Each structure stands twice: as C-alpha cells, then as structure tokens.
Short mmCIF file of C-alpha atoms in Angstrom, two decimals:
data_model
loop_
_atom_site.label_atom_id
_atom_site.label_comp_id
_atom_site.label_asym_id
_atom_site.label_seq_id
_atom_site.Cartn_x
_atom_site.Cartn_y
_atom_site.Cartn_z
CA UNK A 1 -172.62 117.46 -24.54
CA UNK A 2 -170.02 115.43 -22.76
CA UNK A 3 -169.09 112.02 -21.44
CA UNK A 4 -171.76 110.47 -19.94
CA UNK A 5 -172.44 107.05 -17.88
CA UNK A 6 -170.31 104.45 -17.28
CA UNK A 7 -168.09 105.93 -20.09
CA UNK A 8 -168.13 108.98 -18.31
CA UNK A 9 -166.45 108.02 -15.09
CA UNK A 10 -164.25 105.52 -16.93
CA UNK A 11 -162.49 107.91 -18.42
CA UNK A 12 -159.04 108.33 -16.52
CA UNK A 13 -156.73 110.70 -16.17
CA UNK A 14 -154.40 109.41 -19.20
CA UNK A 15 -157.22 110.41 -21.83
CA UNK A 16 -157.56 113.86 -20.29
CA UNK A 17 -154.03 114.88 -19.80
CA UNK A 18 -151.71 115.47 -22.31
CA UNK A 19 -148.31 117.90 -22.74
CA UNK A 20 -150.21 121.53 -22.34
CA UNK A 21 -148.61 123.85 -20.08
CA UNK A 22 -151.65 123.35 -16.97
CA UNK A 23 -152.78 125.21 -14.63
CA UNK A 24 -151.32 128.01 -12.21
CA UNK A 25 -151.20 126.48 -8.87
CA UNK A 26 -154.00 127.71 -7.00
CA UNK A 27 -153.34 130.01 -4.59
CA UNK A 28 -154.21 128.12 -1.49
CA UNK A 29 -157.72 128.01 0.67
CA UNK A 30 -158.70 130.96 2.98
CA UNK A 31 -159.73 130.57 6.00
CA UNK A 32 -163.34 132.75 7.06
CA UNK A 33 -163.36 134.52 9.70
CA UNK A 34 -166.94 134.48 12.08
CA UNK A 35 -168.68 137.19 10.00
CA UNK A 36 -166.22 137.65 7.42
CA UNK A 37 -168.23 138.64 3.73
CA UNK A 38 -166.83 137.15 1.06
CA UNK A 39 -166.95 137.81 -2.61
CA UNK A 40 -167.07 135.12 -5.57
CA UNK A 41 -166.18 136.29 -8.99
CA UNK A 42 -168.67 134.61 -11.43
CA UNK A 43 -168.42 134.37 -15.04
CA UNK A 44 -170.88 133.55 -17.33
CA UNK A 45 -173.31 134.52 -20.55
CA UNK A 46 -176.57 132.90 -19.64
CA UNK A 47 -179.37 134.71 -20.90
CA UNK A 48 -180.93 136.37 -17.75
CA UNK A 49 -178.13 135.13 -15.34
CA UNK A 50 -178.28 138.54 -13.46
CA UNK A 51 -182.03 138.03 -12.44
CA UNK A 52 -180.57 134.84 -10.09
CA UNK A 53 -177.53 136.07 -9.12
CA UNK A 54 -179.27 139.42 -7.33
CA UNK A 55 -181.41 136.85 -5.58
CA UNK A 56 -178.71 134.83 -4.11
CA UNK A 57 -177.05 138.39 -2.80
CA UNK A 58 -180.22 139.84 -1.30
CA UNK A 59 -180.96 136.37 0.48
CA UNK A 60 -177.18 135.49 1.31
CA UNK A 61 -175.26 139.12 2.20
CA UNK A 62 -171.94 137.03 3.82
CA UNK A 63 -171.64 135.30 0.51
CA UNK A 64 -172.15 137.39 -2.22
CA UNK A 65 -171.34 136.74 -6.16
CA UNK A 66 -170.04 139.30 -8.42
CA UNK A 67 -171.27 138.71 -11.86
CA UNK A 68 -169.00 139.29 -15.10
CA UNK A 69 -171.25 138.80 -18.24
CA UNK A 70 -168.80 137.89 -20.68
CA UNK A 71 -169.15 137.06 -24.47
CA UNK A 72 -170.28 133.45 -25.22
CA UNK A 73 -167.18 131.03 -24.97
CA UNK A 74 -167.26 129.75 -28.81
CA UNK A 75 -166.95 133.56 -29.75
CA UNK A 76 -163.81 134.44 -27.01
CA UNK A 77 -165.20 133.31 -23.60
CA UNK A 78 -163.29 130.41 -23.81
CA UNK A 79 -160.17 131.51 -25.02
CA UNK A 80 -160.03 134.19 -21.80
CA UNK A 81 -160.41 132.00 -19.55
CA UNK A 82 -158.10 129.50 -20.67
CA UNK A 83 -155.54 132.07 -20.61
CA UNK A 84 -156.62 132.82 -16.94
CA UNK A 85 -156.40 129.31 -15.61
CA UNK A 86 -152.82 129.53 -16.94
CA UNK A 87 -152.00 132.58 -15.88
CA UNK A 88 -153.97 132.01 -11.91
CA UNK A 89 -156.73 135.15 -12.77
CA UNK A 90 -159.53 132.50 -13.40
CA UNK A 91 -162.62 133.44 -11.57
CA UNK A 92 -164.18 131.21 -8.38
CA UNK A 93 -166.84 130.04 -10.85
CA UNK A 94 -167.60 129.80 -14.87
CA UNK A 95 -169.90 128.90 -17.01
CA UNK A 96 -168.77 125.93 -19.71
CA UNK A 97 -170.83 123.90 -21.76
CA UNK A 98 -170.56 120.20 -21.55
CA UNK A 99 -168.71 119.25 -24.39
CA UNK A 100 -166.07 121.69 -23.51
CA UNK A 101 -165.35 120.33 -20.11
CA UNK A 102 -162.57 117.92 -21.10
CA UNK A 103 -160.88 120.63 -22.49
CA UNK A 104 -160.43 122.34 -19.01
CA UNK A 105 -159.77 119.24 -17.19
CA UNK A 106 -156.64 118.73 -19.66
CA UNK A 107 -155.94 122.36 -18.53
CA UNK A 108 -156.24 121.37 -14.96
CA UNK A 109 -158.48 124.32 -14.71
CA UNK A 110 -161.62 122.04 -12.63
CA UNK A 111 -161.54 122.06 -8.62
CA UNK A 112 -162.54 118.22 -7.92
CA UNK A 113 -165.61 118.85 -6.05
CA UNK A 114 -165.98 115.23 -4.75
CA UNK A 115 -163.80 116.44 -1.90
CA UNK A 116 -166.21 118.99 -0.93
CA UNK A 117 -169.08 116.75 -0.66
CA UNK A 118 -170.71 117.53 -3.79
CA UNK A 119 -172.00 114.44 -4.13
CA UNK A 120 -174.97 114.35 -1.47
CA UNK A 121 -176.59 117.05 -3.97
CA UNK A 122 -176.76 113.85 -6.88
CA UNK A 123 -179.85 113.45 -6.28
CA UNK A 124 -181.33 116.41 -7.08
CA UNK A 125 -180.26 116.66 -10.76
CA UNK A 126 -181.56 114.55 -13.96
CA UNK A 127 -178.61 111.58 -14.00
CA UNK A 128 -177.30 112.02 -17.44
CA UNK A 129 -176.64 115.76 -17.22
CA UNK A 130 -175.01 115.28 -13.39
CA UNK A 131 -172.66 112.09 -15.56
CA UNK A 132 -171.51 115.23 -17.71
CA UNK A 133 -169.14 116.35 -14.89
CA UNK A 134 -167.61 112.71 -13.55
CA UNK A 135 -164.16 111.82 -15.09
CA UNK A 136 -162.92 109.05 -13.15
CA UNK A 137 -165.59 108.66 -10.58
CA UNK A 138 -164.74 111.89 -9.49
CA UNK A 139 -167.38 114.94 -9.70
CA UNK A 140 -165.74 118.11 -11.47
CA UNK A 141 -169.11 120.60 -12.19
CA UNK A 142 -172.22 121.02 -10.97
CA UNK A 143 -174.86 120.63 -13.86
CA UNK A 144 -176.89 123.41 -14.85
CA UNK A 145 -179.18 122.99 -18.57
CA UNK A 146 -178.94 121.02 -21.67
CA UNK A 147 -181.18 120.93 -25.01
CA UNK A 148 -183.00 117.96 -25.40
CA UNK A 149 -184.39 117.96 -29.55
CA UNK A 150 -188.22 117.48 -30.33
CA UNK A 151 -189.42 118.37 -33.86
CA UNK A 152 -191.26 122.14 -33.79
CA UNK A 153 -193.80 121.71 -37.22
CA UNK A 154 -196.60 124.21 -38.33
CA UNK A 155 -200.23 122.32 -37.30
CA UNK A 156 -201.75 124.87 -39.97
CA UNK A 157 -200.75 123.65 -42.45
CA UNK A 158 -199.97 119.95 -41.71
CA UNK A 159 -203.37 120.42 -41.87
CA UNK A 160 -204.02 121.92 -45.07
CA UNK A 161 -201.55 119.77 -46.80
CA UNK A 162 -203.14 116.13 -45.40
CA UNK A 163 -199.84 115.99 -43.85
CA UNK A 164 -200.05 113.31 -40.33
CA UNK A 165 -196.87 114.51 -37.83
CA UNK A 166 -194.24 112.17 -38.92
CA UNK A 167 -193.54 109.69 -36.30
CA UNK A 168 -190.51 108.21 -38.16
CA UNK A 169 -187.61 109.49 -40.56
CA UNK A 170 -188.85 107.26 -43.39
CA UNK A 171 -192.45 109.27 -42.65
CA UNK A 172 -190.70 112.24 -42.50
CA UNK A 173 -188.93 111.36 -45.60
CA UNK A 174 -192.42 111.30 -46.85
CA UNK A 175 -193.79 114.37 -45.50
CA UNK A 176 -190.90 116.18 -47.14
CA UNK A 177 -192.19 115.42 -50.85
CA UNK A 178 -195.92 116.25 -49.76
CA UNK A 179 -194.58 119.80 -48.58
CA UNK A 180 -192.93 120.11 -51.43
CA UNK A 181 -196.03 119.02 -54.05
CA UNK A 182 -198.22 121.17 -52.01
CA UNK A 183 -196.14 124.12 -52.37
CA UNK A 184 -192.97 124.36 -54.75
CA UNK A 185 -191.34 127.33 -52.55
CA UNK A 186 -191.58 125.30 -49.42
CA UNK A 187 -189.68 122.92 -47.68
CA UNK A 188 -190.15 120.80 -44.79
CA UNK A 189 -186.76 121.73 -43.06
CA UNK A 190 -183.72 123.29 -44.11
CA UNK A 191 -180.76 121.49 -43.21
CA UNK A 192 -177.73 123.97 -42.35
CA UNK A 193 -174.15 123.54 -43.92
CA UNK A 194 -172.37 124.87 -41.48
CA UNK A 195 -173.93 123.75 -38.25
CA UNK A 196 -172.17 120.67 -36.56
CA UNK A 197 -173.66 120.60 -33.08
CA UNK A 198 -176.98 120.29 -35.00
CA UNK A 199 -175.22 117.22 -37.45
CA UNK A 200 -173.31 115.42 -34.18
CA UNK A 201 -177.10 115.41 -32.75
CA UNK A 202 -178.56 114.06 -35.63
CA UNK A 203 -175.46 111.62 -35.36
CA UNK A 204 -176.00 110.46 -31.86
CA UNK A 205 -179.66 110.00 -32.12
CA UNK A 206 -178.64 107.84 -34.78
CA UNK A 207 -177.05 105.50 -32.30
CA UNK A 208 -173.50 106.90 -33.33
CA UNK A 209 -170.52 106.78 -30.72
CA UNK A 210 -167.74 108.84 -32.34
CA UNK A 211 -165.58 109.04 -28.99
CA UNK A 212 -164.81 105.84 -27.21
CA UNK A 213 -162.21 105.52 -24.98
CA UNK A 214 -160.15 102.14 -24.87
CA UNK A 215 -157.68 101.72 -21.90
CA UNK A 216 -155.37 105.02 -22.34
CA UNK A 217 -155.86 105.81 -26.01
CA UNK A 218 -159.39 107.52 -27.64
CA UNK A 219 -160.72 105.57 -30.61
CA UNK A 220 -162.18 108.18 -32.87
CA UNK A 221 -165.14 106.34 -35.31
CA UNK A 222 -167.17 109.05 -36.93
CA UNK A 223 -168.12 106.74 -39.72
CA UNK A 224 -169.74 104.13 -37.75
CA UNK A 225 -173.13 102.49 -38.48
CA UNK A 226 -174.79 105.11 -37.28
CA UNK A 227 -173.02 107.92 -38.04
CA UNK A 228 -173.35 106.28 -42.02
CA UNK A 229 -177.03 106.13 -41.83
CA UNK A 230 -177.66 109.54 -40.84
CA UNK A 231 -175.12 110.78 -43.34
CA UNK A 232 -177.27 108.35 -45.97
CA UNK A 233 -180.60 109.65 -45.09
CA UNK A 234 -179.55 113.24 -45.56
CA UNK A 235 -177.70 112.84 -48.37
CA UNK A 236 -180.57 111.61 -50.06
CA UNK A 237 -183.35 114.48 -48.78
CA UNK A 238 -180.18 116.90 -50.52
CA UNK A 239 -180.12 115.06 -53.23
CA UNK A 240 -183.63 114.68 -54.17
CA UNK A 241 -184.12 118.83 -52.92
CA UNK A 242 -186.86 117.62 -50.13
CA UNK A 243 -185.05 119.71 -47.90
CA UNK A 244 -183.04 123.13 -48.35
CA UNK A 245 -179.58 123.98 -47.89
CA UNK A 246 -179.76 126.99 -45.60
CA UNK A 247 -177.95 128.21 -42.41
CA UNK A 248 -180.28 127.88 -39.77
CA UNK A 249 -180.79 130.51 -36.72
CA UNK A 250 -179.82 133.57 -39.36
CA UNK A 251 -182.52 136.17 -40.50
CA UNK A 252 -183.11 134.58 -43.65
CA UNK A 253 -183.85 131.72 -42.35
CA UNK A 254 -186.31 133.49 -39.65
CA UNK A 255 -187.80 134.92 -42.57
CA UNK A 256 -188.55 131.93 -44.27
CA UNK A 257 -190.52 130.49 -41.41
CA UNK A 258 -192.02 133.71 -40.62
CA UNK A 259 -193.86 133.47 -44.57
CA UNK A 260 -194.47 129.39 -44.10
CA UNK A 261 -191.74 128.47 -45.99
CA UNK A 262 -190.10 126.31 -43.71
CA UNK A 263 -192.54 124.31 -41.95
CA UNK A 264 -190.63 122.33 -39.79
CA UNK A 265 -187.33 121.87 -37.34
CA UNK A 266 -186.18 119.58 -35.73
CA UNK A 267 -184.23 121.51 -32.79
CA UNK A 268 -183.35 121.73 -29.18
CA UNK A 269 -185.58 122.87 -26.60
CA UNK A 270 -184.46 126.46 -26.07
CA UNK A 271 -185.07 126.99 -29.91
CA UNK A 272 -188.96 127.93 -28.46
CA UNK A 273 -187.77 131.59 -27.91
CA UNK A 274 -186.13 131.83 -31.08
CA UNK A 275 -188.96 130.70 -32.38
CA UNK A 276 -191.29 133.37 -30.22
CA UNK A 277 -189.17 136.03 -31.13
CA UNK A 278 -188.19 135.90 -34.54
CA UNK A 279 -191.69 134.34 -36.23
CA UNK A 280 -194.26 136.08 -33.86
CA UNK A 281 -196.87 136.41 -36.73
CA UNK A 282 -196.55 132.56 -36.55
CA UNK A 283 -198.14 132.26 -33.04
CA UNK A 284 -201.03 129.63 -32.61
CA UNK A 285 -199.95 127.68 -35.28
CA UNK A 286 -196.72 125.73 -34.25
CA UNK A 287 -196.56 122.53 -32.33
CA UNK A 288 -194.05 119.91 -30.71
CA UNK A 289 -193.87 116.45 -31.42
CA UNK A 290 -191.00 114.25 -30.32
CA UNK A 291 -188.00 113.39 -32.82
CA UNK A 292 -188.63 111.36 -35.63
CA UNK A 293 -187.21 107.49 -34.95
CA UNK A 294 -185.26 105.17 -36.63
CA UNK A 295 -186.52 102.36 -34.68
CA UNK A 296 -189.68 103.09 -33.01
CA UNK A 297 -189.60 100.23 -30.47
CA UNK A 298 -186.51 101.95 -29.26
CA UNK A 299 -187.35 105.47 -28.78
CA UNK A 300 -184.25 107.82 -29.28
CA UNK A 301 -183.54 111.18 -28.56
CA UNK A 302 -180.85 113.51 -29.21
CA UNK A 303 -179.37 116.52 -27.13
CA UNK A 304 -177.94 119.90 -28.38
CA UNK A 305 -176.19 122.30 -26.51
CA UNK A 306 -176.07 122.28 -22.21
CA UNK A 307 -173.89 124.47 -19.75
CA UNK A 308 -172.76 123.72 -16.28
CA UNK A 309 -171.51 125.80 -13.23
CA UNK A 310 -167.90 125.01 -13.14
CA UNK A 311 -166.05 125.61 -9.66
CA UNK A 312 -162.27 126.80 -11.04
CA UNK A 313 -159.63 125.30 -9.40
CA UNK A 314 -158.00 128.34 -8.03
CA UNK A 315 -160.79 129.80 -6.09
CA UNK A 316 -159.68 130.31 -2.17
CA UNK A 317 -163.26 129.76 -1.04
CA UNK A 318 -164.52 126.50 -2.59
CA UNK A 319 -167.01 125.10 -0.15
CA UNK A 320 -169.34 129.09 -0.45
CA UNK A 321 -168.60 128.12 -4.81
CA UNK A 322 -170.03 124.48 -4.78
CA UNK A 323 -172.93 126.26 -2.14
CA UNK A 324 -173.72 128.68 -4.75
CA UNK A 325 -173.70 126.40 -7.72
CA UNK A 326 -176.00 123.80 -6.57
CA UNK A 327 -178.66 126.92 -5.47
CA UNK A 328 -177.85 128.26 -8.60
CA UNK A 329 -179.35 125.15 -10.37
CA UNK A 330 -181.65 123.68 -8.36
CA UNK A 331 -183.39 126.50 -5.99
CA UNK A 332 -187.36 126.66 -8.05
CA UNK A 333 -187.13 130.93 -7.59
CA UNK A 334 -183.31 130.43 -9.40
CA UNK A 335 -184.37 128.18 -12.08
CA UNK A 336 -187.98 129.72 -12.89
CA UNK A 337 -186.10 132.76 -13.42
CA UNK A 338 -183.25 130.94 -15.72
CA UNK A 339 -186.30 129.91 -17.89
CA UNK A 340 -187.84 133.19 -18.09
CA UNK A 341 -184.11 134.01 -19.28
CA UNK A 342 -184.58 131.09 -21.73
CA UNK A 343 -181.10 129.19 -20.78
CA UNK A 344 -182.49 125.49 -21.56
CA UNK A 345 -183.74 122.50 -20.37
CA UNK A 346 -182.74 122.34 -16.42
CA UNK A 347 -180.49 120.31 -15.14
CA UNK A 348 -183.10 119.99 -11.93
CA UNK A 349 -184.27 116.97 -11.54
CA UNK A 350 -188.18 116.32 -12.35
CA UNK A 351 -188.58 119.97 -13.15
CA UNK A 352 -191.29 120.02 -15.75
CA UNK A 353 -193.82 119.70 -12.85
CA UNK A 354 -192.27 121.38 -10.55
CA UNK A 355 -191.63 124.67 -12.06
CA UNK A 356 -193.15 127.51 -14.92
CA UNK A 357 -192.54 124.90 -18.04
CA UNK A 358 -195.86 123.22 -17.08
CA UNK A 359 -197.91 125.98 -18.57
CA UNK A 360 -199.91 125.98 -21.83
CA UNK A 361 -198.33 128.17 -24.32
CA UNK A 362 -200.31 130.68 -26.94
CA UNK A 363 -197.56 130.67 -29.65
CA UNK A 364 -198.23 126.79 -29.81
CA UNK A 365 -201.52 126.80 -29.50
CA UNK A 366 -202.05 126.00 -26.32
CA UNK A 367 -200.64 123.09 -26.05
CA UNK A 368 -197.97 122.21 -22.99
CA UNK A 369 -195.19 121.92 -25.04
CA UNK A 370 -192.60 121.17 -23.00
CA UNK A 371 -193.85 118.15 -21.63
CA UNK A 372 -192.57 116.82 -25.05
CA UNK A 373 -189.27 118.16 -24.31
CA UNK A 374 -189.28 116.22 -21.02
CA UNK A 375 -190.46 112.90 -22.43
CA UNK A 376 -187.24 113.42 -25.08
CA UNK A 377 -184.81 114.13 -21.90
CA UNK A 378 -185.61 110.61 -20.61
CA UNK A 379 -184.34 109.15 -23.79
CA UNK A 380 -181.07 110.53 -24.32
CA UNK A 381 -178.12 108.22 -24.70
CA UNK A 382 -175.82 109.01 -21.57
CA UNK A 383 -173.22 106.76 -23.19
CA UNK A 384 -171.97 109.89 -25.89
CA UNK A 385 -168.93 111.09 -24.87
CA UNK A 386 -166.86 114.45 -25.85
CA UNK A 387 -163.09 114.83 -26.51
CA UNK A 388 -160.27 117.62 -25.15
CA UNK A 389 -160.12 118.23 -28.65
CA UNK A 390 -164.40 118.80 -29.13
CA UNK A 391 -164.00 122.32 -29.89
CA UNK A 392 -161.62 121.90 -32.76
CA UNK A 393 -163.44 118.72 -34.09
CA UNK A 394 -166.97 120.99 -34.28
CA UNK A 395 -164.50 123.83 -36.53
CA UNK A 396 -163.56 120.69 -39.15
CA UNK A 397 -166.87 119.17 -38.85
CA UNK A 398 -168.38 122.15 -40.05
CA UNK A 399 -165.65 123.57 -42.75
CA UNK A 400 -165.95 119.36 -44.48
CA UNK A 401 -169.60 119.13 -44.25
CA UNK A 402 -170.37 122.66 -45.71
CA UNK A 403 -168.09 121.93 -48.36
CA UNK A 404 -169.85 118.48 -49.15
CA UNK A 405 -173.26 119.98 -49.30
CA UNK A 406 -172.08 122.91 -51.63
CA UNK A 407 -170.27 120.96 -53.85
CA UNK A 408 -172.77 117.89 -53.54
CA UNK A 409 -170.32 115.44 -52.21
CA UNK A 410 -170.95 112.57 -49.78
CA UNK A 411 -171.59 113.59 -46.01
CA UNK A 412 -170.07 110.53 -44.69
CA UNK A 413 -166.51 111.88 -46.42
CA UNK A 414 -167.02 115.01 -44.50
CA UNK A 415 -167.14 112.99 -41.54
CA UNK A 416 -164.12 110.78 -42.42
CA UNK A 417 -162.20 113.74 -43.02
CA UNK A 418 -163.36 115.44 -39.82
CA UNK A 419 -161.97 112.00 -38.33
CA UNK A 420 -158.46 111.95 -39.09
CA UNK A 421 -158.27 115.62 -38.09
CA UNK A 422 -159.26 114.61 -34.81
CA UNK A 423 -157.22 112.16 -34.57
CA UNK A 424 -154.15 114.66 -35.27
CA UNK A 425 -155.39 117.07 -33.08
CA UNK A 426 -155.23 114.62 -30.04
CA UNK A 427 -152.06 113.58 -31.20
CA UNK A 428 -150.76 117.10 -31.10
CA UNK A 429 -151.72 117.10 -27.31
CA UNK A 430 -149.86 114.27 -26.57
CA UNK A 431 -153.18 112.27 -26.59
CA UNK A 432 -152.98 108.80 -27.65
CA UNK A 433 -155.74 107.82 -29.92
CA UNK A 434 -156.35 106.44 -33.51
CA UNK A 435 -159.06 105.95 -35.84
CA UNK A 436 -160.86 102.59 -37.27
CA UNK A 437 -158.25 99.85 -37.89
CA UNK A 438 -155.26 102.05 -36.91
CA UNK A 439 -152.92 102.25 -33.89
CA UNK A 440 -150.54 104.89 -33.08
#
C-alpha cells in the first residue's frame, strides 16, 4: 500500500522528485462540444473489469470508456506505461496499485485531481485507502480496493485436534506445535520465501515503519522494533519446523491445503477465491478469524495488496476521467460486480452492508465471513508509507529473505540488506535519504 495519513500528505514534492527524465507534456485540454461523444482509453487488469465498464457505456453513451486489459503491472503493465507517460501515449486512465503510486508521481505521470474537485467525493471512500492518493495535501487517484489480512483456518479440524482459534501470535505459536503433534505431515501455515508483500504485511502489523520521511530526505529503517520482532517470531517457527517453507499461491501449495495439510493462512481478503477455486473439496470447513495480535489491547491489522483508478496526466478530457473513476468505485451495481470479479476489499466507504459481501458463504460454512474482513479494515495503520523506489525494494526483499530461509540465516539480515539497497536505489534517483544513524 502507500503513504497514508498525516505522513501521506506531508510528503512534498522533494521526496517524490528526483533526476528521471518526466513526463511528456500533456497535450493540452479539449474543449466538448454540446453533444460531442467522447472516448476514454482505460487500462487495467482487474479481474472482471469489463462487466463495469459495459455498464458505464450502456448508461452514459456521450462518455464512453474503451477498455485495454493489459497484463498485471509487476509482470510488464508497469513498465508500458511508464514508457507511455514518457513518450505522451499514456491512456486517460490506469489502474496502479498503491504502493506503486510514488513511482508515477516521480514520473510526473498523475493529473492532480484536487483541481477538478475531486475532493467533494472524500466522503464516500474508507479514509485510509482515499490517504493512499494525497502527496502534499493534494489528491492524485481516486481509490478503488485494498486487502485487509484475517487468518483463513480449517474449523474441522481445529476441532479434531482440541485446537481454540488463536487469538494471539504467542497462541498461534502454540497452535503450530499441536498441528504438528497431531499430525507429523501437517503444518499450521507455510511461510513463503519468496513473497515480500506478504513479509512487509507481517512487518507493518508488527507496528514497523520502514519509510519515514524527514524534511526532504527518506529515512529507510527496516530493522526497527517492529520489523525485529516479526523477523524474531518467524525465525523461530523456521527454526523449530512449526511452520513450512513453501511458496504460497502455487499448485503445490493448493494441493497441500486441498489434502489438510496446511491448515491455516493468514492472508488478504481476496485470497477467499483462491481459496474457492483451488481447494473446492475443502468447502464447509474453512473459517475467518481476525489476525493474530501482538498486543491484544491494541488490535492491529495488516493490509496486502490495493489498486486505484489513476487519472494520467495527459488525458485531454479530465473532468469525464475523474467522473468515471469515482462511479467506477463507488456506484453499488459497479462495485457488486467488481466483487463478483473478486478485485478486493472496496475502497467504498461502509460497503460490507451495503453491498453482496454481507451474505453467508457455503465454502465457510456459513458463516459471514467478510464481516471479519471489515472489522480488520478499521484497524489498519494509515501511517505506512511506500517509496518511488517500492517496486525495486519488494525484488531485494524477496531475493535476501529467500536466501535467509534456504540457507537458515537470520530474517532480520535479509531485511538489513534489503535496507541499504534501498537506500542506493533512492540515491540513484537523485533521492536524498539514508538509513539508521547515517546521513548522506
């Protein structure tokens, strides 16, 4: 995810622009004629995206959107259209995740939508996803989903094993060896190697803040307090093999919970369909519970993943782009059919009650699972913030912690390493920043 809060809107334009070539200057605004159709160019790779983008054409025929599904930004998406914000071929709107926002406001590639009177929509949207998009007090996105973490377990055989839903990490700690007693070829989770959005949420439930900024220089800490006490904890469960090291979301690992031999994950709301569709002779017997705590008189949450609807900085018709963004994301036909699609948690404000995720489900036994989900929303820290440099800083995170839990080093040196590559990184766009006890 990306800057949030006060941090969020603190952060000025000397953290977020550096010596990269920019933007092409946009082409200028057009003006509409009385009756004059116009066509937005829209890309995106939401799952289902097309359902709500042939509603908004059939109910708006002056405005209409031409969808380009392209591939997800981590795998090329992002990469073309960086190259088309340079080159002036970027599209009216895009989809970009949060934590890959600052990355395109160092490119110059974000219309400032604050102009446009974006900001009489606020109100509508859950606070901490809309404080994604502010840099500077100024309002660059319009939010769309995010992936608030709950803990998915097997009630089946919880139940067989005399195992009580862990409402702590020392408890789940402790459910981990019962698994493991119960059944030698079963584990309570498996923690993945290679995974570092899943690690930076473990971190920032943890009460980590790895990206602070401090005047016009980023202090990078990824070995903070809490950053060090996740890193301990998980060390340990490696350690003491009460957890496996497996890549999660890959078909062995589908198959493992598909025979009961993981019973447990602690993952981000969207991972239901996963879940649905790759362990369906699992149905009935899963549940949701919130995330284990570290303190539980200060319930904590964590967040994985979350897009927005960016308005590019080029398009000619921005007022019909913000228009379409905001009934993108907060229009109940246009979201209910985004979570059919299964894009995430909505940005919409109150939307558990107000839309299809207040059902019972059968694959979890009838229970409303997503209220869970919602309670974990409201206790996301909004202070996290992402870097320019995020994207690069997720490759290193996950090369130095797959190559501590293979060769059973220390997490928290995968982390330190991690750190001084970011700090380089930043450095190598003319970013001034430094980690713990250094200045540059």
């Amino acid at each position: 995810m990306l800057a949030g809060g006060a941090a969020a809107a603190a952060a000025g334009a000397g953290l977020l622009t550096g010596c990269g070539t920019g933007a092409a200057p946009p082409p200028g605004r057009a003006d509409r004629k009385p009756g004059e159709k116009v066509t937005l160019r829209f890309w995106s790779w939401v799952p289902g995206i097309a359902a709500p983008v042939d509603l908004w054409n059939k109910r708006n025929p002056d405005v209409q959107v031409h969808l380009d599904t392209i591939i997800p930004g981590g795998s090329g998406g992002y990469a073309k259209l960086h190259a088309a914000v340079h080159t002036g071929g970027a599209p009216d709107l895009a989809q970009i995740e949060y934590h890959i926002l600052p990355a395109f406001m160092l490119d110059g590639g974000l219309l400032d939508l604050t102009d446009y009177g974006v900001e009489k929509y606020q109100h509508l949207f859950v606070p901490w996803q809309w404080r994604q998009g502010v840099f500077d007090k100024r309002v660059r996105t319009v939010p769309e989903a995010s992936g608030p973490m709950a803990m998915f377990y097997r009630a089946d055989l919880f139940a067989k094993w005399g195992i009580e839903v862990p409402r702590t990490w020392q408890q789940y700690r402790d459910a981990a060896a019962k698994v493991r007693k119960a059944d030698p070829g079963a584990y309570l989770m498996a923690f993945p190697p290679a995974n570092s959005a899943y690690q930076t949420g473990l971190a920032w439930q943890a009460g980590a803040h790895w990206f602070t900024p401090s005047g016009q220089r980023w202090r990078i800490d990824m070995t903070d307090p809490g950053s060090t006490r996740m890193c301990d904890y998980w060390d340990e469960m490696l350690h003491e093999k009460l957890v496996l090291a497996e890549q999660d979301m890959q078909s062995g690992w589908f198959a493992q919970l598909q025979r009961g031999q993981i019973v447990s994950w602690v993952g981000p709301q969207w991972g239901d369909a996963l879940l649905m569709g790759n362990a369906a002779g699992t149905a009935g017997k899963w549940r949701v519970a919130l995330m284990p705590q570290w303190d539980e008189t200060h319930p904590s949450a964590a967040n994985w993943g979350g897009s927005s609807t960016a308005v590019m900085a080029n398009t000619q018709y921005p007022e019909e782009a913000m228009r379409f963004a905001v009934w993108l994301n907060t229009n109940l036909d246009s979201v209910n059919l985004l979570i059919k699609g299964g894009y995430g948690w909505p940005a919409l404000a109150n939307s558990y009650h107000r839309t299809i995720l207040d059902r019972p489900s059968k694959f979890f036994g009838g229970q409303r699972y997503n209220e869970i989900f919602a309670a974990a929303d409201q206790q996301i820290d909004d202070s996290w913030m992402w870097l320019p440099t995020t994207a690069s800083t997720l490759d290193h995170l996950n090369a130095s912690i797959a190559g501590a839990v293979n060769s059973g080093g220390k997490l928290i040196g995968a982390l330190r390493t991690a750190q001084q590559q970011t700090v380089d990184d930043l450095h190598a766009k003319g970013l001034e920043a430094s980690g713990p006890g250094r200045e540059r």
